[in-house]
Amino acid sequence: MQTINLTSHFLIAMPAMSDPNFSRTLTFVCEHNERGALGIVVNRPIEVTLAALFRQVEIEPADSPIMTQPVFFGGPVQFDHGFVLHRPVGTWKSTLPVGDIGLTTSRDILEAMAKGQGPNEQLVALGYAGWAPGQLEDEIRRNGWLTVAADIDLIFSVPPEARYSAAMHALGINAANLSEEAGHA
């Protein structure tokens, strides 16, 4: 079986995706290897702002425009943990570099953001999407996901509600034309 590495790719949920956690989601794959895959959903903001999150974790938020940004549903795994996708990668305590962006899980990045000293661009998510070895490949074979090389600007420059369609457009697909039914030619 051919091995694929989808690190730095988007997973675009197909319309027939039955798992409500992933219906119409766009997921950025941060790591994909023989141990499985880890991604962050980048188009599902929740009803929590950065300011509210900072207060919840006892970090004093500064008077900064980013405090009104939403926190995102990053996936159903470890929903009580924060994950920050950001550019540039920087030098935080616990960062996984993914191309020219980082995925940081350490508190130091949140403290810096609260003081207005964080990365230039960021997306804060609670939880992540995780797949066991071979699971993601199987879901792709069963038409659960489309994949496309990630355009990082889409994460930081396109409004959340437009990211799914923008990723589809990058593949030359209009989401409205996709059928709910899976089929094989």
Short mmCIF file of C-alpha atoms in Angstrom, two decimals:
data_model
loop_
_atom_site.label_atom_id
_atom_site.label_comp_id
_atom_site.label_asym_id
_atom_site.label_seq_id
_atom_site.Cartn_x
_atom_site.Cartn_y
_atom_site.Cartn_z
CA MET A 1 0.00 0.00 0.00
CA GLN A 2 1.31 3.42 -0.94
CA THR A 3 2.11 5.70 1.96
CA ILE A 4 0.83 9.25 1.78
CA ASN A 5 1.91 12.15 3.92
CA LEU A 6 -0.74 14.84 4.23
CA THR A 7 1.20 17.14 6.58
CA SER A 8 0.53 20.77 5.51
CA HIS A 9 -2.61 19.74 3.60
CA PHE A 10 -6.24 20.62 4.11
CA LEU A 11 -8.84 17.91 4.63
CA ILE A 12 -12.15 19.03 3.18
CA ALA A 13 -15.08 17.07 4.63
CA MET A 14 -17.27 15.57 1.92
CA PRO A 15 -21.01 16.31 2.15
CA ALA A 16 -21.73 12.71 3.16
CA MET A 17 -19.45 12.99 6.24
CA SER A 18 -21.60 11.36 8.91
CA ASP A 19 -19.58 12.46 11.95
CA PRO A 20 -21.19 15.73 13.14
CA ASN A 21 -17.81 16.84 14.54
CA PHE A 22 -16.54 17.13 10.97
CA SER A 23 -19.56 18.03 8.85
CA ARG A 24 -18.53 20.83 6.41
CA THR A 25 -15.17 21.27 8.14
CA LEU A 26 -11.82 22.31 6.80
CA THR A 27 -9.01 20.68 8.79
CA PHE A 28 -5.34 21.64 8.60
CA VAL A 29 -3.11 18.55 8.98
CA CYS A 30 -0.23 19.42 11.32
CA GLU A 31 1.34 15.98 11.43
CA HIS A 32 0.84 12.76 9.46
CA ASN A 33 3.17 9.81 9.80
CA GLU A 34 3.26 6.10 10.68
CA ARG A 35 1.81 6.91 14.14
CA GLY A 36 -1.32 8.50 12.65
CA ALA A 37 -2.42 12.06 11.99
CA LEU A 38 -3.20 15.23 13.93
CA GLY A 39 -5.12 18.21 12.56
CA ILE A 40 -6.89 21.39 13.63
CA VAL A 41 -10.34 22.33 12.31
CA VAL A 42 -9.91 25.93 11.06
CA ASN A 43 -13.43 26.94 10.05
CA ARG A 44 -15.58 26.36 13.14
CA PRO A 45 -15.48 29.29 15.59
CA ILE A 46 -17.21 28.74 18.93
CA GLU A 47 -19.02 31.22 21.18
CA VAL A 48 -15.86 32.08 23.14
CA THR A 49 -13.54 35.05 22.54
CA LEU A 50 -9.82 35.13 23.23
CA ALA A 51 -10.48 37.55 26.11
CA ALA A 52 -12.90 35.07 27.72
CA LEU A 53 -10.45 32.20 27.23
CA PHE A 54 -7.60 34.20 28.76
CA ARG A 55 -9.73 35.05 31.82
CA GLN A 56 -10.67 31.36 32.15
CA VAL A 57 -6.99 30.32 32.27
CA GLU A 58 -6.14 33.25 34.57
CA ILE A 59 -4.18 35.33 32.08
CA GLU A 60 -4.93 39.05 32.22
CA PRO A 61 -5.96 40.14 28.71
CA ALA A 62 -4.54 43.41 27.39
CA ASP A 63 -6.64 45.95 25.56
CA SER A 64 -5.88 44.53 22.12
CA PRO A 65 -7.95 44.06 18.97
CA ILE A 66 -7.22 40.30 18.99
CA MET A 67 -9.18 39.88 22.24
CA THR A 68 -12.45 39.88 20.29
CA GLN A 69 -11.27 37.06 17.98
CA PRO A 70 -13.17 33.80 18.36
CA VAL A 71 -11.70 30.60 19.70
CA PHE A 72 -12.21 27.64 17.35
CA PHE A 73 -13.41 24.06 17.75
CA GLY A 74 -10.16 22.35 16.77
CA GLY A 75 -11.55 18.84 17.04
CA PRO A 76 -13.09 16.42 19.53
CA VAL A 77 -9.83 15.15 21.09
CA GLN A 78 -8.58 16.93 24.26
CA PHE A 79 -11.25 19.64 23.95
CA ASP A 80 -10.06 21.03 27.28
CA HIS A 81 -6.60 21.82 25.82
CA GLY A 82 -5.63 24.84 23.75
CA PHE A 83 -3.76 24.67 20.46
CA VAL A 84 -2.44 27.75 18.66
CA LEU A 85 -1.74 27.75 14.93
CA HIS A 86 0.46 30.76 14.24
CA ARG A 87 2.86 32.50 11.90
CA PRO A 88 5.79 33.02 12.27
CA VAL A 89 6.88 29.81 14.03
CA GLY A 90 8.82 31.68 16.76
CA THR A 91 10.59 30.17 19.77
CA TRP A 92 7.84 28.98 22.14
CA LYS A 93 8.31 26.22 24.72
CA SER A 94 6.28 23.56 22.91
CA THR A 95 5.91 24.11 19.17
CA LEU A 96 5.56 21.71 16.27
CA PRO A 97 6.83 23.52 13.15
CA VAL A 98 4.65 22.80 10.09
CA GLY A 99 6.30 24.51 7.15
CA ASP A 100 6.25 28.24 7.83
CA ILE A 101 3.68 28.05 10.64
CA GLY A 102 3.73 26.52 14.10
CA LEU A 103 1.35 24.58 16.30
CA THR A 104 2.03 25.56 19.90
CA THR A 105 0.53 24.02 23.02
CA SER A 106 2.50 25.85 25.73
CA ARG A 107 1.08 28.63 27.90
CA ASP A 108 3.90 31.08 27.03
CA ILE A 109 2.35 31.90 23.63
CA LEU A 110 -1.00 32.79 25.26
CA GLU A 111 0.76 34.99 27.84
CA ALA A 112 2.63 36.79 25.04
CA MET A 113 -0.58 37.23 23.03
CA ALA A 114 -2.33 38.68 26.08
CA LYS A 115 0.41 41.33 26.28
CA GLY A 116 0.23 42.07 22.56
CA GLN A 117 3.60 40.35 22.00
CA GLY A 118 2.44 37.15 20.33
CA PRO A 119 2.84 36.02 16.73
CA ASN A 120 1.63 38.25 13.89
CA GLU A 121 -1.11 35.80 12.95
CA GLN A 122 -2.82 33.19 15.11
CA LEU A 123 -5.80 30.88 15.39
CA VAL A 124 -6.56 29.53 18.87
CA ALA A 125 -8.45 26.24 19.01
CA LEU A 126 -9.74 23.97 21.75
CA GLY A 127 -9.15 20.32 20.94
CA TYR A 128 -7.76 18.64 17.87
CA ALA A 129 -8.66 15.98 15.32
CA GLY A 130 -6.69 12.76 15.63
CA TRP A 131 -6.47 9.58 13.59
CA ALA A 132 -4.87 6.23 14.44
CA PRO A 133 -2.35 4.74 11.99
CA GLY A 134 -4.11 4.05 8.66
CA GLN A 135 -7.44 5.53 9.81
CA LEU A 136 -7.21 8.76 7.82
CA GLU A 137 -6.10 6.91 4.68
CA ASP A 138 -9.11 4.59 5.09
CA GLU A 139 -11.51 7.55 5.52
CA ILE A 140 -10.09 9.13 2.33
CA ARG A 141 -10.53 5.85 0.41
CA ARG A 142 -14.16 5.76 1.59
CA ASN A 143 -14.75 9.28 0.17
CA GLY A 144 -14.85 10.98 3.57
CA TRP A 145 -12.35 13.69 2.66
CA LEU A 146 -10.92 15.61 -0.25
CA THR A 147 -7.32 16.76 0.17
CA VAL A 148 -5.44 19.77 -1.17
CA ALA A 149 -2.08 21.31 -0.33
CA ALA A 150 -2.80 23.97 2.30
CA ASP A 151 -2.72 27.64 1.41
CA ILE A 152 -1.71 29.05 4.80
CA ASP A 153 -3.03 32.51 3.89
CA LEU A 154 -6.50 30.97 3.76
CA ILE A 155 -6.27 30.19 7.51
CA PHE A 156 -5.32 33.73 8.49
CA SER A 157 -6.81 35.96 5.77
CA VAL A 158 -10.16 34.42 4.80
CA PRO A 159 -13.19 34.75 7.13
CA PRO A 160 -13.95 31.42 8.88
CA GLU A 161 -17.31 30.96 7.13
CA ALA A 162 -15.63 31.23 3.69
CA ARG A 163 -12.65 28.91 4.29
CA TYR A 164 -14.41 25.66 3.33
CA SER A 165 -15.56 27.04 -0.04
CA ALA A 166 -12.18 28.70 -0.64
CA ALA A 167 -10.40 25.36 -0.16
CA MET A 168 -12.89 23.67 -2.49
CA HIS A 169 -12.28 26.43 -5.03
CA ALA A 170 -8.52 25.71 -4.81
CA LEU A 171 -9.39 22.22 -6.10
CA GLY A 172 -11.59 23.69 -8.82
CA ILE A 173 -14.76 22.39 -7.16
CA ASN A 174 -17.95 24.26 -6.33
CA ALA A 175 -19.21 22.82 -3.02
CA ALA A 176 -22.80 23.25 -4.19
CA ASN A 177 -22.16 20.70 -6.96
CA LEU A 178 -21.08 17.89 -4.61
CA SER A 179 -23.48 15.05 -4.06
CA GLU A 180 -24.29 13.57 -0.67
CA GLU A 181 -23.88 10.14 -2.25
CA ALA A 182 -20.52 8.42 -2.59
CA GLY A 183 -19.93 6.57 -5.83
CA HIS A 184 -17.20 4.92 -7.83
CA ALA A 185 -16.75 5.14 -11.57
#
